[in-house]
mmCIF file of N, CA and C in Angstrom:
data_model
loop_
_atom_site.group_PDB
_atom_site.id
_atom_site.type_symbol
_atom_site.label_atom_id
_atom_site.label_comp_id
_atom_site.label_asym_id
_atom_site.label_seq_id
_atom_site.Cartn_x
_atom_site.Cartn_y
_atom_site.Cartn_z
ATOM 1 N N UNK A 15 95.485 81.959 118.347
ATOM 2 C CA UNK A 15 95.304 81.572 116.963
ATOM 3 C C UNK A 15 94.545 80.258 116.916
ATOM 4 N N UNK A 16 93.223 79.867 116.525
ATOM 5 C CA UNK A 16 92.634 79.489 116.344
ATOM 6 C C UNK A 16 92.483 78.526 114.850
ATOM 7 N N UNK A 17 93.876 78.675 114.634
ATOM 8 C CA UNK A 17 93.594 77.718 112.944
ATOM 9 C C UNK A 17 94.112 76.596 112.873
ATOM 10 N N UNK A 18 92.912 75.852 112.573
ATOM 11 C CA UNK A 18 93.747 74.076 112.367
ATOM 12 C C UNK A 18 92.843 73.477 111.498
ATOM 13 N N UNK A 19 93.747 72.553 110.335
ATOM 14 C CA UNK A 19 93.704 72.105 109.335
ATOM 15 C C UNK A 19 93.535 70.639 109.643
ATOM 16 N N UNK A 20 92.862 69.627 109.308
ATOM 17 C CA UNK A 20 93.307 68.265 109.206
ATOM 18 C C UNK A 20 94.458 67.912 108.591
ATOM 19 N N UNK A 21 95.237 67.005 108.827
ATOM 20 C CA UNK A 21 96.662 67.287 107.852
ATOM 21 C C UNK A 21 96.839 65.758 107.269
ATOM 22 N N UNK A 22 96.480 65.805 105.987
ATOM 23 C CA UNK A 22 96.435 64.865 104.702
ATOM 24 C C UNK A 22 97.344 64.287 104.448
ATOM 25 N N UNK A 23 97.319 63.567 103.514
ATOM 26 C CA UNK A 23 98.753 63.585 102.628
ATOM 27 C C UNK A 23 99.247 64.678 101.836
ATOM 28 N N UNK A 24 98.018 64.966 101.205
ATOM 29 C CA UNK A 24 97.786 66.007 100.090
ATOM 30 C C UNK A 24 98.770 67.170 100.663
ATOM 31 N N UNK A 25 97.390 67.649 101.721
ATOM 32 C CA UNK A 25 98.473 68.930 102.526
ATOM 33 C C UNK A 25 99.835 68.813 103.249
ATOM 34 N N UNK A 26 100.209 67.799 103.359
ATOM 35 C CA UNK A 26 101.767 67.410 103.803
ATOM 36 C C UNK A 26 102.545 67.422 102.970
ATOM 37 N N UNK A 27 102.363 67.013 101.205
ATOM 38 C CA UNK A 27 103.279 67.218 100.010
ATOM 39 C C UNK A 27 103.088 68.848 99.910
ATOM 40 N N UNK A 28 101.762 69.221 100.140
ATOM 41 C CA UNK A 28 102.442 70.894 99.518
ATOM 42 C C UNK A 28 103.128 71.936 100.786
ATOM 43 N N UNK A 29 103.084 71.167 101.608
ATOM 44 C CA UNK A 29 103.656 71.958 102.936
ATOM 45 C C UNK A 29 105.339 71.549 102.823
ATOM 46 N N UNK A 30 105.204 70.245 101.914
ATOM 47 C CA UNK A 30 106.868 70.144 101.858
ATOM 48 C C UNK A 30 107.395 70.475 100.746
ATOM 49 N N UNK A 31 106.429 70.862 99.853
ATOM 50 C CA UNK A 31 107.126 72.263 98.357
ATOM 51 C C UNK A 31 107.230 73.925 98.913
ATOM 52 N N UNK A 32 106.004 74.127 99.535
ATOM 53 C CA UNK A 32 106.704 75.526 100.792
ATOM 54 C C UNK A 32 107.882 75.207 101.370
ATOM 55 N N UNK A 33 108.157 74.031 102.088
ATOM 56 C CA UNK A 33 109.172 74.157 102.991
ATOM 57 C C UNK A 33 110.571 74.458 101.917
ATOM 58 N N UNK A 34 110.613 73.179 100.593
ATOM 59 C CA UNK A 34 111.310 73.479 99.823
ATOM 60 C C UNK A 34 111.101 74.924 99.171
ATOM 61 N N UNK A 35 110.449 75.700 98.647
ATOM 62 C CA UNK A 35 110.777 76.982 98.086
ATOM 63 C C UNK A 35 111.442 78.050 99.432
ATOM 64 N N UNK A 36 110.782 77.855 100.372
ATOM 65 C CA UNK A 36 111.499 78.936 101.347
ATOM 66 C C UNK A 36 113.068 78.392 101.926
ATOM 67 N N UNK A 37 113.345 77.195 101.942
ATOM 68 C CA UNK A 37 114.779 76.489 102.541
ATOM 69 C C UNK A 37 116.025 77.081 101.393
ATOM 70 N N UNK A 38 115.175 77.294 100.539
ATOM 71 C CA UNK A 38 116.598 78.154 98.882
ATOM 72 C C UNK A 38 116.812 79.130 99.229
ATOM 73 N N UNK A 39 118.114 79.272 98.717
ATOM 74 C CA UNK A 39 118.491 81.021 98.777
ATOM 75 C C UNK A 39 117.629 81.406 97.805
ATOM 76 N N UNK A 40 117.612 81.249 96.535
ATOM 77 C CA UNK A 40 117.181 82.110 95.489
ATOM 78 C C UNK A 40 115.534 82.233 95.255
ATOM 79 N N UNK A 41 115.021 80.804 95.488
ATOM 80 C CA UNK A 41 113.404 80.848 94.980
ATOM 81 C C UNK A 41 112.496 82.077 95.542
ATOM 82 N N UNK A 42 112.909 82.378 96.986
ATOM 83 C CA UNK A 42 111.860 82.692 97.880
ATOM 84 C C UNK A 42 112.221 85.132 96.786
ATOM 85 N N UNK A 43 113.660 84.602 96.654
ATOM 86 C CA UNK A 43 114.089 86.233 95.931
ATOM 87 C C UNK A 43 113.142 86.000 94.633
ATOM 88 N N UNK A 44 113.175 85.136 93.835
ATOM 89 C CA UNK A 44 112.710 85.118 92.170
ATOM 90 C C UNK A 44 111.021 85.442 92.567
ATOM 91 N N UNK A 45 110.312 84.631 93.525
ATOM 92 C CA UNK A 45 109.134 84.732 93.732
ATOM 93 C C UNK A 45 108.769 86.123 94.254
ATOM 94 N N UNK A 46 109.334 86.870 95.083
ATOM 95 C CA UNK A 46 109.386 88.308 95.063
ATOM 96 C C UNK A 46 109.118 89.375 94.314
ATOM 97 N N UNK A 47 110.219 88.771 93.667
ATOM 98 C CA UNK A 47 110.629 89.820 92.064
ATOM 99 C C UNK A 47 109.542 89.637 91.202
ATOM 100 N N UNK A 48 109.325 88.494 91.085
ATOM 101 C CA UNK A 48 108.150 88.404 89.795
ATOM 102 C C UNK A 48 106.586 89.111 90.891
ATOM 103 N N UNK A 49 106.806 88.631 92.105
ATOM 104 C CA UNK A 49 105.605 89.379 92.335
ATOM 105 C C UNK A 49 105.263 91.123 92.471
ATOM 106 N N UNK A 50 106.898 91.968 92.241
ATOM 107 C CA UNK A 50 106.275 93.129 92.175
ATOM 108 C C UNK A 50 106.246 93.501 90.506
ATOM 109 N N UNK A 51 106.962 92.322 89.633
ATOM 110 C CA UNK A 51 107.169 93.197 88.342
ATOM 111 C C UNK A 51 106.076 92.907 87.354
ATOM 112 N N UNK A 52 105.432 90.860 87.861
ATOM 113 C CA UNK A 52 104.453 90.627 87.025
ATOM 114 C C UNK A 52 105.131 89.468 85.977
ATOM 115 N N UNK A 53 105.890 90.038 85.227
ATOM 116 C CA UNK A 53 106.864 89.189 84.084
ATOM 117 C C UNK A 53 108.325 89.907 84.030
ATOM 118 N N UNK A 54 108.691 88.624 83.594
ATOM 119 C CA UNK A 54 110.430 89.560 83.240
ATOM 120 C C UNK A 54 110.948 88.640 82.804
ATOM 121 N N UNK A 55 112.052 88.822 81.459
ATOM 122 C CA UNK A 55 112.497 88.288 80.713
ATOM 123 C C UNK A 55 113.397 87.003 81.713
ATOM 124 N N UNK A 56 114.349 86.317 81.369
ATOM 125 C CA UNK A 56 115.516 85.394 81.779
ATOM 126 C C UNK A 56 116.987 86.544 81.898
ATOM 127 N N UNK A 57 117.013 87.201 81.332
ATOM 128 C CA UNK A 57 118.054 88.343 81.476
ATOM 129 C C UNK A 57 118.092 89.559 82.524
ATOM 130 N N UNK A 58 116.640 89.668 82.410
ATOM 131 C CA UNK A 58 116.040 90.727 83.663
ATOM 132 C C UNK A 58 116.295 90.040 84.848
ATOM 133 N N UNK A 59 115.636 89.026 85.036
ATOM 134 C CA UNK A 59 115.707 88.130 86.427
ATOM 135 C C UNK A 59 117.416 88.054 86.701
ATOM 136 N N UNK A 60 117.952 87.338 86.089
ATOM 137 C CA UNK A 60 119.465 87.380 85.960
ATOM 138 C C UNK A 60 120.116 88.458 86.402
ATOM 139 N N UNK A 61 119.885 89.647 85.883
ATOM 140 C CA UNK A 61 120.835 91.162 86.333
ATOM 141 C C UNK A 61 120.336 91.638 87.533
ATOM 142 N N UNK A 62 118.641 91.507 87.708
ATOM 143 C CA UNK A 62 118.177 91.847 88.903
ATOM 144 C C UNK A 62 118.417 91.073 89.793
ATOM 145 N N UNK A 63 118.460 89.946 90.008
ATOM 146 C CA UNK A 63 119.399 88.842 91.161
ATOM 147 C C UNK A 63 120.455 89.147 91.561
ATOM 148 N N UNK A 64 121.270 89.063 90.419
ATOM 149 C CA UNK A 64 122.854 88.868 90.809
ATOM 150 C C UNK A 64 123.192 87.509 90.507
ATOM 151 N N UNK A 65 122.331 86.598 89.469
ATOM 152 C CA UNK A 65 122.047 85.173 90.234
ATOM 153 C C UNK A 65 123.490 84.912 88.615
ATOM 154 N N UNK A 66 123.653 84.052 88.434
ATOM 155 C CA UNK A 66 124.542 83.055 87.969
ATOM 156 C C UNK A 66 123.412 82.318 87.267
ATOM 157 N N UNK A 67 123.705 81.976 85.584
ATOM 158 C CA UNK A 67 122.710 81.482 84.626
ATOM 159 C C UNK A 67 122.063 80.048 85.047
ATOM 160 N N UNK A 68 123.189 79.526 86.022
ATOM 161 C CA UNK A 68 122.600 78.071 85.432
ATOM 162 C C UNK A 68 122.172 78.010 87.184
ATOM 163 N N UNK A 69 122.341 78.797 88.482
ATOM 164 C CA UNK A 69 121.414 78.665 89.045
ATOM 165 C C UNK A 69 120.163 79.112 88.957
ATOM 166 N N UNK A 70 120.297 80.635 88.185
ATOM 167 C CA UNK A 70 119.310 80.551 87.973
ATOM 168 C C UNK A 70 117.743 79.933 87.289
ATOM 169 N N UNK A 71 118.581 79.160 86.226
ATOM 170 C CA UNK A 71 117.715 78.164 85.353
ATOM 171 C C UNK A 71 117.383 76.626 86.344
ATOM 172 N N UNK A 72 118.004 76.520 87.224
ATOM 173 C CA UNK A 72 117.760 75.334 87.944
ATOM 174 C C UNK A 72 117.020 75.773 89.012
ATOM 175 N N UNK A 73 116.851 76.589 89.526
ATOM 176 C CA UNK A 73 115.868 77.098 90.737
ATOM 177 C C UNK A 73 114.558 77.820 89.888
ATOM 178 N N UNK A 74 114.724 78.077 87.999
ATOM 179 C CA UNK A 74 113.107 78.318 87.434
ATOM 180 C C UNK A 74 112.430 77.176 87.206
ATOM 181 N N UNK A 75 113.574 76.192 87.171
ATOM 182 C CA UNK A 75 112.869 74.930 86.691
ATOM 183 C C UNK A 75 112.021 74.442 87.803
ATOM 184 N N UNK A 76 112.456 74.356 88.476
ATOM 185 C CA UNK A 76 112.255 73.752 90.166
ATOM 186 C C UNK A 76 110.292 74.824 90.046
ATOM 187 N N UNK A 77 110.746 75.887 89.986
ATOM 188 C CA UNK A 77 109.550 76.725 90.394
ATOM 189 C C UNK A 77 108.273 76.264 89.400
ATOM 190 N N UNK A 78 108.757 75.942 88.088
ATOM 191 C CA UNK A 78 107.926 75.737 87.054
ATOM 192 C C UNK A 78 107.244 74.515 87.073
ATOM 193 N N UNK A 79 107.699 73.760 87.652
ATOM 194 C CA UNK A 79 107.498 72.072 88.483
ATOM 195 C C UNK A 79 106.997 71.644 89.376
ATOM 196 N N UNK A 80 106.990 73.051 90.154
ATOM 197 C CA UNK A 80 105.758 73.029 91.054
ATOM 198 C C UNK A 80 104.905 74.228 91.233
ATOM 199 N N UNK A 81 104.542 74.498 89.867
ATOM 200 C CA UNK A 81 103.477 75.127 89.377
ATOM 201 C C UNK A 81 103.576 76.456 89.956
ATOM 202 N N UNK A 82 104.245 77.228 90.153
ATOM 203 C CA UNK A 82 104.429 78.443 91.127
ATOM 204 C C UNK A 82 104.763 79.510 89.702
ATOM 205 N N UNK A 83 105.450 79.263 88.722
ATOM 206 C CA UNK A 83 106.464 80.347 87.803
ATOM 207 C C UNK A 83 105.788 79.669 86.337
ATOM 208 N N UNK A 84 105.604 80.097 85.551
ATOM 209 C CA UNK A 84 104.980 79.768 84.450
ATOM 210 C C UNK A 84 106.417 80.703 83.268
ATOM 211 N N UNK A 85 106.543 79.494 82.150
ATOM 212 C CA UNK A 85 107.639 80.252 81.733
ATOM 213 C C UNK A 85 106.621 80.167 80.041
ATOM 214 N N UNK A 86 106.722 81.160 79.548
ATOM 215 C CA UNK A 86 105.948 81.226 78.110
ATOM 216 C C UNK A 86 107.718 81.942 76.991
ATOM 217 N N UNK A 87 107.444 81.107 75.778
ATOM 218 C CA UNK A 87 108.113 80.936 74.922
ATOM 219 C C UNK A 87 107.380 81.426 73.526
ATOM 220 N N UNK A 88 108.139 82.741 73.518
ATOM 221 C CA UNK A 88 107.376 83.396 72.025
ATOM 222 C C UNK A 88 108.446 83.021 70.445
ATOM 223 N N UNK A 89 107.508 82.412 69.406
ATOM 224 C CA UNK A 89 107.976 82.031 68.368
ATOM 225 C C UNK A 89 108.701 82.807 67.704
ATOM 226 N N UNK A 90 109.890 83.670 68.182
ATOM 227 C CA UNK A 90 110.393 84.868 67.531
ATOM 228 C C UNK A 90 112.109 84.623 67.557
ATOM 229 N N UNK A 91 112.851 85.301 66.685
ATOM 230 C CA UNK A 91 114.410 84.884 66.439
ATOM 231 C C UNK A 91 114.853 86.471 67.188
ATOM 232 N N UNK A 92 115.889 86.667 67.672
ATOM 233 C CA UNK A 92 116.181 85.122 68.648
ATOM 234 C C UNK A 92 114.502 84.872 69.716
ATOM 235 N N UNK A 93 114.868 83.876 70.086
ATOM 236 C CA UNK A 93 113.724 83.526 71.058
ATOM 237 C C UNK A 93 113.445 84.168 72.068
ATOM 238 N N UNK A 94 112.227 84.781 72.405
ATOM 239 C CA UNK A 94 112.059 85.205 73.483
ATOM 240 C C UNK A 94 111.165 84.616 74.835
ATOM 241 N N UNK A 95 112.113 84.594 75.774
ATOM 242 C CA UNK A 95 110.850 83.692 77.007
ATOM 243 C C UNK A 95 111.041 84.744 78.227
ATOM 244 N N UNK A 96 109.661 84.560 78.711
ATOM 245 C CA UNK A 96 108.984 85.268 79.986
ATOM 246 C C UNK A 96 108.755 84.140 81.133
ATOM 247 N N UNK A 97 108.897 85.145 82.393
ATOM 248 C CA UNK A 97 108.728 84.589 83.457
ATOM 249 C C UNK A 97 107.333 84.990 83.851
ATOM 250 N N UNK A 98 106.603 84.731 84.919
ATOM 251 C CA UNK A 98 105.593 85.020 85.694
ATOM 252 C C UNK A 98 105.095 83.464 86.080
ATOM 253 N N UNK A 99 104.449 84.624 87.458
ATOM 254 C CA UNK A 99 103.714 83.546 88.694
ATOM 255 C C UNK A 99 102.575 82.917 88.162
ATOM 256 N N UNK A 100 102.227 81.705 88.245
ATOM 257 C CA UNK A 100 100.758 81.322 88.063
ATOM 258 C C UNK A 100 99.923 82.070 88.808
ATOM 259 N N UNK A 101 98.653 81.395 89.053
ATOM 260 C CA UNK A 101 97.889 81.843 89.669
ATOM 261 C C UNK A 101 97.984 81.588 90.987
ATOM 262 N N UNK A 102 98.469 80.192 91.395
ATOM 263 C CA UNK A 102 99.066 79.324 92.563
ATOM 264 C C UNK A 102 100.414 80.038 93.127
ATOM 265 N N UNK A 103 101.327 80.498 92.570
ATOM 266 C CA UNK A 103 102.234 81.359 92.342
ATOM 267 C C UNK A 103 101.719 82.766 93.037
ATOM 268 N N UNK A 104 100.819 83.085 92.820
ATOM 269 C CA UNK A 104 100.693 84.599 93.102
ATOM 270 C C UNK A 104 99.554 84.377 94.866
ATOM 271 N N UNK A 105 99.433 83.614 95.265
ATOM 272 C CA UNK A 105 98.884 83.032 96.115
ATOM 273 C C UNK A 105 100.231 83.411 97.376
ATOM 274 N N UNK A 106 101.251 82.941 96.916
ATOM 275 C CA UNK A 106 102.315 83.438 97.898
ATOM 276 C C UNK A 106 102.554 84.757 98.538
ATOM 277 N N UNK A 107 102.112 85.992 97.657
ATOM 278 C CA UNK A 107 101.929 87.309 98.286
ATOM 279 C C UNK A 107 101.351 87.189 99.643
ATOM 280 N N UNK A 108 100.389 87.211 100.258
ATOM 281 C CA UNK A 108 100.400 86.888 101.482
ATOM 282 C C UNK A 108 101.337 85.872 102.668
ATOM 283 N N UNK A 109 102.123 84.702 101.767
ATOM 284 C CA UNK A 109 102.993 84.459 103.010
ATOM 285 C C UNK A 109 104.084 85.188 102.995
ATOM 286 N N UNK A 110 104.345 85.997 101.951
ATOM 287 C CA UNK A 110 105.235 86.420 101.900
ATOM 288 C C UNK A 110 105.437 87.683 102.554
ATOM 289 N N UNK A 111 104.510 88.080 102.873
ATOM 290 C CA UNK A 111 104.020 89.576 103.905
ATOM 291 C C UNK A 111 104.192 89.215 104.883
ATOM 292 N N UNK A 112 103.232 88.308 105.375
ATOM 293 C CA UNK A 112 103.368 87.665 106.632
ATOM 294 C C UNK A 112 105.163 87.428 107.275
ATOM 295 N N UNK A 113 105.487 86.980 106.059
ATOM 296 C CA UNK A 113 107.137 86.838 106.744
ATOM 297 C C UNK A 113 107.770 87.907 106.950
ATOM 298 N N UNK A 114 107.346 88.808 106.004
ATOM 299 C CA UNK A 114 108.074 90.368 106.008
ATOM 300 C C UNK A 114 107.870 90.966 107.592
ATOM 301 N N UNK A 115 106.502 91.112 107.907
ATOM 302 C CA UNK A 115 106.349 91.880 109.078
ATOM 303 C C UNK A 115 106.555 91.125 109.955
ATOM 304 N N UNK A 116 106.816 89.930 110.495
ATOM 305 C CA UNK A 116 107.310 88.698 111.045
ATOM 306 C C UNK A 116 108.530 89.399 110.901
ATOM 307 N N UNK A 117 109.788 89.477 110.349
ATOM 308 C CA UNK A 117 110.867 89.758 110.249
ATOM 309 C C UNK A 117 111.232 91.198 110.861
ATOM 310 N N UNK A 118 110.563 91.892 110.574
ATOM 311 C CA UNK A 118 110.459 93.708 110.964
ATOM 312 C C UNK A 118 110.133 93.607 112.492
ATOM 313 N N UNK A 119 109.509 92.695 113.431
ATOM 314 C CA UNK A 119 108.891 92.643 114.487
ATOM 315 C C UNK A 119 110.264 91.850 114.768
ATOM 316 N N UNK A 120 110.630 91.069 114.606
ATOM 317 C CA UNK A 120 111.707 90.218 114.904
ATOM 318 C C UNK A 120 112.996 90.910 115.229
ATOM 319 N N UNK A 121 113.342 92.010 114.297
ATOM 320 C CA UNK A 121 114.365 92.656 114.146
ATOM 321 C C UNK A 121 114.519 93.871 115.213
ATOM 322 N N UNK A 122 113.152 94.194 115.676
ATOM 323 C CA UNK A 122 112.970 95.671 116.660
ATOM 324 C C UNK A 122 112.629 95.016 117.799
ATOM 325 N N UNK A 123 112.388 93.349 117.962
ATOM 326 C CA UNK A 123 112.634 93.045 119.467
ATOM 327 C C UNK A 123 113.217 91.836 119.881
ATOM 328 N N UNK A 124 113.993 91.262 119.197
ATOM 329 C CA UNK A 124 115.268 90.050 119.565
ATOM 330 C C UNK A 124 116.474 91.042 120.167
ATOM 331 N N UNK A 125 116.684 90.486 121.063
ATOM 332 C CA UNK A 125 117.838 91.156 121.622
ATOM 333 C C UNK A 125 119.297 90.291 121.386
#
């Protein structure tokens, strides 16, 4: 493997928001989910987790803060808000493969 980066400051803060989204139980699941569904309500995410409201609202916040989860708020009673990945956000599909078959290779030869 042949890849090397100069390593910044720049690239050292976002290598330590990866490190933080993958070190959570939940972020690395929410970033998943939104990447096969696209959007999904706060209730959807919730039932499809399993997650508990107020972790879950503290691990969207977290995501929304570092630009990964974009949360949009429609002017309607009751209120309705959506989840989805930014564009930066949807950038993760590939590490997230990468870990998958990383894991599948891991699993059929760790003894």
């Amino acid at each position: 493997m042949g890849f090397t980066v100069e390593m910044t400051p720049a690239i050292a803060e976002k290598l330590v928001t990866l490190n933080e989204l993958h070190r959570n139980r939940w972020r690395p699941d929410i970033v998943n989910l939104l990447l096969e569904t696209d959007t999904l309500r706060f209730g959807e995410l919730k039932k499809q987790l399993g997650i508990t409201q107020k972790v879950l609202t503290e691990n969207l916040k977290w995501l929304e803060e570092n630009q990964i989860v974009i949360r949009t708020v429609y002017p309607e009673v009751p209120p309705r808000v959506e989840y989805s990945l930014t564009e930066i956000g949807k950038e993760l599909r590939d590490v997230h493969e990468a870990m998958r078959i990383w894991a599948e290779y891991y699993v059929t030869h760790a003894k």
